[in-house]
C-alpha cells in the first residue's frame, strides 16, 4: 500500500476514533450516563472490597446486568460494554492478588483462564456470573497463599528450634510452646509440608550430628548419647539403627576406619 493510501487510512481511523470518543463522551455525560457511571464505580469498588476482605458469595452489587441492559441503547452495546468492564475488573483482581503476595505467575494464570472463558460467553448475565466466579476464585487464591505462607513459617521455625537445641532433649511440646502454637497443629503442618513427622525430623538431625561425632571424635558412645539428649544408650542405638541400618558401634568401625585411611 502506498504512502498516500496509508496516510488516508490513518486519517480515517483517527476520525472514526474521535467520532466514537465524542459519541461515548456525550452518552456518559447525559443523565442516564452519569447514573450508569456511578453504578459501575460502585460495582467495581464493591467487588474489589470483597476480594480484599476475603468475602465469598454473590457481590452486594448484583444489579450489574440489569443496569447495563436498562441504560444502554441495545443489547449489543450492553454486551460489548460488559466485556470491557470484565477485562478491567480481571486486571484489578490480578493486581490485588499480587499485592496480597500471590505469586505473579499464579495470579496471571487465573486471569488468562478467566479471559479465555470470557471469549466464549454470549450474554451480559453470563459475564456477570463469570465475574462473580472469578472474584471467588481470586479470594480463594489469596487465602490459599496466606495459609501456605503461614505453614512455611511454622515449618521454618520448627527447624530453626531443632538446630539451635540439637544438643538438648527436644520435644514437640517444647517447640509448640516456644513458637506459641498448638502441639497437634504444628505436628500436622510439619508432616503435611515435609512428608515426615516432626519427631522423625528431630531424630534425623540428631543422628546426622552423631554420625559426625562417631567418626571425627574420640568420645565414647555414652558421652555422645548424653550430649545429644538421648534418654538411654539402648534408645540411642535403636534410633540410630532405625535411620542408618547399623548400630553406633558398627557405624564407627565402618566409617571411622575409612576416615583414618583418608587422613593418612
Coordinates of C-alpha atoms in Angstrom, one line a residue:
X1 CA 0.0 0.0 0.0
X2 CA 1.4 3.4 -1.0
X3 CA 2.2 6.2 1.4
X4 CA -0.8 8.3 0.2
X5 CA -3.3 5.5 0.9
X6 CA -1.7 4.7 4.2
X7 CA -2.0 8.4 5.3
X8 CA -5.6 8.4 4.2
X9 CA -6.4 5.3 6.2
X10 CA -4.7 6.7 9.2
X11 CA -6.7 9.9 9.0
X12 CA -9.9 7.9 8.5
X13 CA -9.1 5.7 11.5
X14 CA -8.3 8.8 13.6
X15 CA -11.7 10.4 12.5
X16 CA -13.5 7.2 13.5
X17 CA -11.8 7.1 16.9
X18 CA -12.6 10.8 17.5
X19 CA -16.2 10.2 16.4
X20 CA -16.5 7.2 18.8
X21 CA -14.9 9.1 21.7
X22 CA -17.3 12.0 21.2
X23 CA -20.3 9.7 21.0
X24 CA -19.4 7.9 24.3
X25 CA -18.5 11.2 26.0
X26 CA -21.9 12.5 25.1
X27 CA -23.6 9.4 26.4
X28 CA -21.6 9.3 29.6
X29 CA -22.3 13.0 30.2
X30 CA -26.0 12.5 29.9
X31 CA -28.2 12.0 33.0
X32 CA -28.6 8.3 32.2
X33 CA -24.8 8.0 31.6
X34 CA -24.0 9.7 34.9
X35 CA -26.1 7.2 36.7
X36 CA -24.5 4.3 34.8
X37 CA -21.0 5.6 35.5
X38 CA -21.8 5.9 39.3
X39 CA -23.3 2.3 39.3
X40 CA -20.2 0.9 37.6
X41 CA -17.9 2.6 40.0
X42 CA -19.9 1.3 43.0
X43 CA -19.9 -2.2 41.4
X44 CA -16.1 -2.2 40.8
X45 CA -15.4 -0.9 44.3
X46 CA -17.7 -3.4 45.9
X47 CA -16.1 -6.3 44.1
X48 CA -12.6 -5.1 44.9
X49 CA -13.5 -4.6 48.6
X50 CA -14.9 -8.1 48.8
X51 CA -11.8 -9.6 47.4
X52 CA -9.6 -7.7 49.8
X53 CA -11.8 -8.8 52.7
X54 CA -11.9 -12.4 51.5
X55 CA -15.7 -12.5 51.2
X56 CA -17.3 -15.4 49.3
X57 CA -20.8 -15.4 47.9
X58 CA -22.5 -13.1 45.5
X59 CA -21.4 -9.5 45.3
X60 CA -23.6 -6.9 47.1
X61 CA -23.8 -5.1 43.7
X62 CA -25.7 -7.8 41.8
X63 CA -27.6 -5.2 39.7
X64 CA -24.8 -5.2 37.2
X65 CA -26.6 -6.8 34.3
X66 CA -29.9 -5.0 34.9
X67 CA -28.2 -1.6 34.9
X68 CA -26.4 -2.3 31.7
X69 CA -29.4 -3.6 29.9
X70 CA -31.6 -0.7 31.0
X71 CA -29.1 2.1 30.4
X72 CA -27.6 1.1 27.1
X73 CA -29.3 1.6 23.8
X74 CA -29.4 -2.0 22.7
X75 CA -28.3 -5.5 23.8
X76 CA -25.2 -5.4 21.6
X77 CA -23.8 -2.3 23.2
X78 CA -24.6 -3.7 26.6
X79 CA -22.8 -6.9 25.9
X80 CA -19.7 -5.1 24.5
X81 CA -19.6 -2.7 27.4
X82 CA -19.8 -5.6 29.9
X83 CA -16.9 -7.3 28.2
X84 CA -14.7 -4.1 28.7
X85 CA -15.8 -3.9 32.3
X86 CA -15.0 -7.6 32.8
X87 CA -11.5 -7.3 31.4
X88 CA -10.9 -4.2 33.5
X89 CA -12.1 -5.9 36.7
X90 CA -10.0 -9.0 36.0
X91 CA -6.9 -6.8 35.7
X92 CA -7.8 -5.2 39.1
X93 CA -8.4 -8.7 40.7
X94 CA -5.0 -9.8 39.4
X95 CA -3.2 -6.7 40.7
X96 CA -4.9 -7.1 44.1
X97 CA -3.9 -10.8 44.3
X98 CA -0.3 -9.8 43.6
X99 CA -0.4 -7.1 46.2
X100 CA -1.6 -9.8 48.7
X101 CA 1.6 -11.7 47.9
X102 CA 0.2 -14.3 45.5
X103 CA 3.0 -15.4 43.1
X104 CA 2.7 -13.3 39.8
X105 CA 2.5 -16.4 37.7
X106 CA -0.4 -17.8 39.6
X107 CA -2.3 -14.6 39.5
X108 CA -1.8 -14.1 35.8
X109 CA -2.7 -17.8 35.1
X110 CA -6.0 -17.2 36.8
X111 CA -6.6 -14.0 34.8
X112 CA -5.8 -15.7 31.5
X113 CA -8.1 -18.6 32.2
X114 CA -10.9 -16.2 33.0
X115 CA -10.3 -14.2 29.8
X116 CA -10.4 -17.4 27.8
X117 CA -13.8 -18.2 29.3
X118 CA -15.0 -14.6 28.7
X119 CA -14.4 -15.0 25.0
X120 CA -16.8 -17.9 24.8
X121 CA -19.7 -16.1 26.5
X122 CA -22.7 -14.6 24.7
X123 CA -24.9 -12.7 27.2
X124 CA -24.4 -10.0 29.8
X125 CA -25.7 -12.3 32.5
X126 CA -23.1 -14.9 31.6
X127 CA -20.4 -12.3 32.1
X128 CA -21.9 -11.2 35.4
X129 CA -21.8 -14.9 36.5
X130 CA -18.2 -15.2 35.3
X131 CA -17.1 -12.1 37.3
X132 CA -18.7 -13.4 40.5
X133 CA -17.0 -16.8 39.9
X134 CA -13.7 -15.1 39.2
X135 CA -14.0 -13.0 42.4
X136 CA -14.4 -16.1 44.5
X137 CA -11.5 -17.9 42.8
X138 CA -9.2 -14.9 43.4
X139 CA -10.4 -14.8 47.1
X140 CA -9.6 -18.5 47.4
X141 CA -6.2 -17.9 45.7
X142 CA -5.3 -15.2 48.2
X143 CA -6.4 -17.3 51.2
X144 CA -4.6 -20.4 49.9
X145 CA -1.3 -18.5 49.7
X146 CA -1.8 -16.9 53.1
X147 CA -2.1 -20.4 54.5
X148 CA 0.9 -21.6 52.6
X149 CA 3.0 -18.8 53.9
X150 CA 1.9 -19.5 57.5
X151 CA 2.7 -23.2 57.0
X152 CA 6.2 -22.4 55.7
X153 CA 6.8 -20.1 58.6
X154 CA 5.8 -22.7 61.2
X155 CA 8.0 -25.3 59.5
X156 CA 11.0 -23.0 59.3
X157 CA 10.6 -22.1 63.0
X158 CA 10.4 -25.7 64.0
X159 CA 13.6 -26.5 62.0
X160 CA 15.4 -23.5 63.5
X161 CA 14.5 -24.6 67.0
X162 CA 15.8 -28.1 66.3
X163 CA 19.1 -26.7 65.0
X164 CA 19.6 -24.4 68.0
X165 CA 18.8 -27.1 70.5
X166 CA 20.3 -30.1 68.8
X167 CA 22.4 -30.9 71.9
X168 CA 19.4 -30.9 74.2
X169 CA 16.4 -33.0 74.7
X170 CA 13.7 -31.8 72.3
X171 CA 10.0 -32.5 72.4
X172 CA 7.2 -31.3 70.1
X173 CA 5.5 -29.8 73.1
X174 CA 8.6 -27.6 73.8
X175 CA 8.7 -26.4 70.2
X176 CA 5.0 -25.6 70.3
X177 CA 5.3 -23.6 73.5
X178 CA 8.3 -21.7 72.1
X179 CA 6.6 -20.7 68.8
X180 CA 3.2 -20.2 70.6
X181 CA 1.3 -22.8 68.6
X182 CA -0.8 -25.9 69.3
X183 CA 1.3 -29.1 69.5
X184 CA -1.1 -31.1 67.4
X185 CA -1.3 -28.3 64.8
X186 CA 2.4 -27.9 64.3
X187 CA 2.7 -31.7 64.0
X188 CA 0.1 -31.8 61.3
X189 CA 1.5 -28.8 59.4
X190 CA 5.1 -30.2 59.5
X191 CA 4.1 -33.7 58.4
X192 CA 2.0 -32.3 55.6
X193 CA 4.7 -29.9 54.4
X194 CA 7.8 -32.1 54.8
X195 CA 6.3 -35.6 54.4
X196 CA 7.7 -36.9 57.7
X197 CA 6.6 -36.4 61.3
X198 CA 8.3 -33.7 63.3
X199 CA 9.5 -36.3 65.8
X200 CA 11.2 -38.2 62.9
X201 CA 12.9 -34.9 61.7
X202 CA 14.3 -34.3 65.2
X203 CA 15.7 -37.8 65.3
X204 CA 17.2 -37.5 61.8
X205 CA 19.0 -34.3 62.7
X206 CA 20.4 -35.7 65.9
X207 CA 21.6 -38.9 64.2
X208 CA 23.2 -36.8 61.5
X209 CA 25.2 -35.0 64.1
X210 CA 26.0 -38.2 66.0
X211 CA 27.4 -39.7 62.8
X212 CA 29.9 -36.9 62.5
X213 CA 30.8 -37.3 66.2
X214 CA 31.3 -41.0 65.9
X215 CA 33.8 -40.7 63.0
X216 CA 35.7 -37.5 63.9
X217 CA 35.8 -37.5 67.7
X218 CA 37.2 -40.0 70.3
X219 CA 34.2 -39.7 72.6
X220 CA 32.7 -42.9 73.9
X221 CA 29.2 -43.8 72.9
X222 CA 27.8 -42.9 76.3
X223 CA 29.2 -39.4 76.1
X224 CA 27.7 -38.9 72.6
X225 CA 24.4 -40.2 73.8
X226 CA 24.3 -37.8 76.7
X227 CA 25.5 -34.8 74.7
X228 CA 22.7 -35.3 72.1
X229 CA 20.0 -35.7 74.8
X230 CA 19.0 -39.4 74.3
X231 CA 17.4 -40.9 77.4
X232 CA 19.5 -44.1 77.3
X233 CA 22.2 -45.9 75.4
X234 CA 19.7 -48.6 74.2
X235 CA 17.3 -45.9 72.9
X236 CA 20.2 -44.1 71.1
X237 CA 21.2 -47.4 69.5
X238 CA 17.6 -48.2 68.5
X239 CA 17.1 -44.8 66.9
X240 CA 20.5 -44.8 65.2
X241 CA 19.9 -48.2 63.7
X242 CA 16.4 -47.2 62.5
X243 CA 17.9 -44.3 60.5
X244 CA 21.2 -45.9 59.3
X245 CA 20.7 -49.6 59.3
X246 CA 23.5 -50.2 61.8
X247 CA 24.4 -49.6 65.4
X248 CA 26.6 -46.6 66.5
X249 CA 29.5 -49.1 67.2
X250 CA 29.1 -50.7 63.8
X251 CA 29.0 -47.2 62.1
X252 CA 32.1 -46.1 64.0
X253 CA 34.0 -49.2 63.0
X254 CA 32.9 -49.0 59.4
X255 CA 33.4 -45.3 58.7
X256 CA 36.0 -44.5 61.4
X257 CA 38.5 -46.8 59.7
X258 CA 37.8 -45.1 56.3
X259 CA 38.3 -41.7 57.9
X260 CA 41.7 -42.8 59.2
X261 CA 42.7 -44.1 55.7
X262 CA 41.8 -40.8 54.0
X263 CA 43.7 -38.8 56.6
X264 CA 47.0 -40.8 56.2

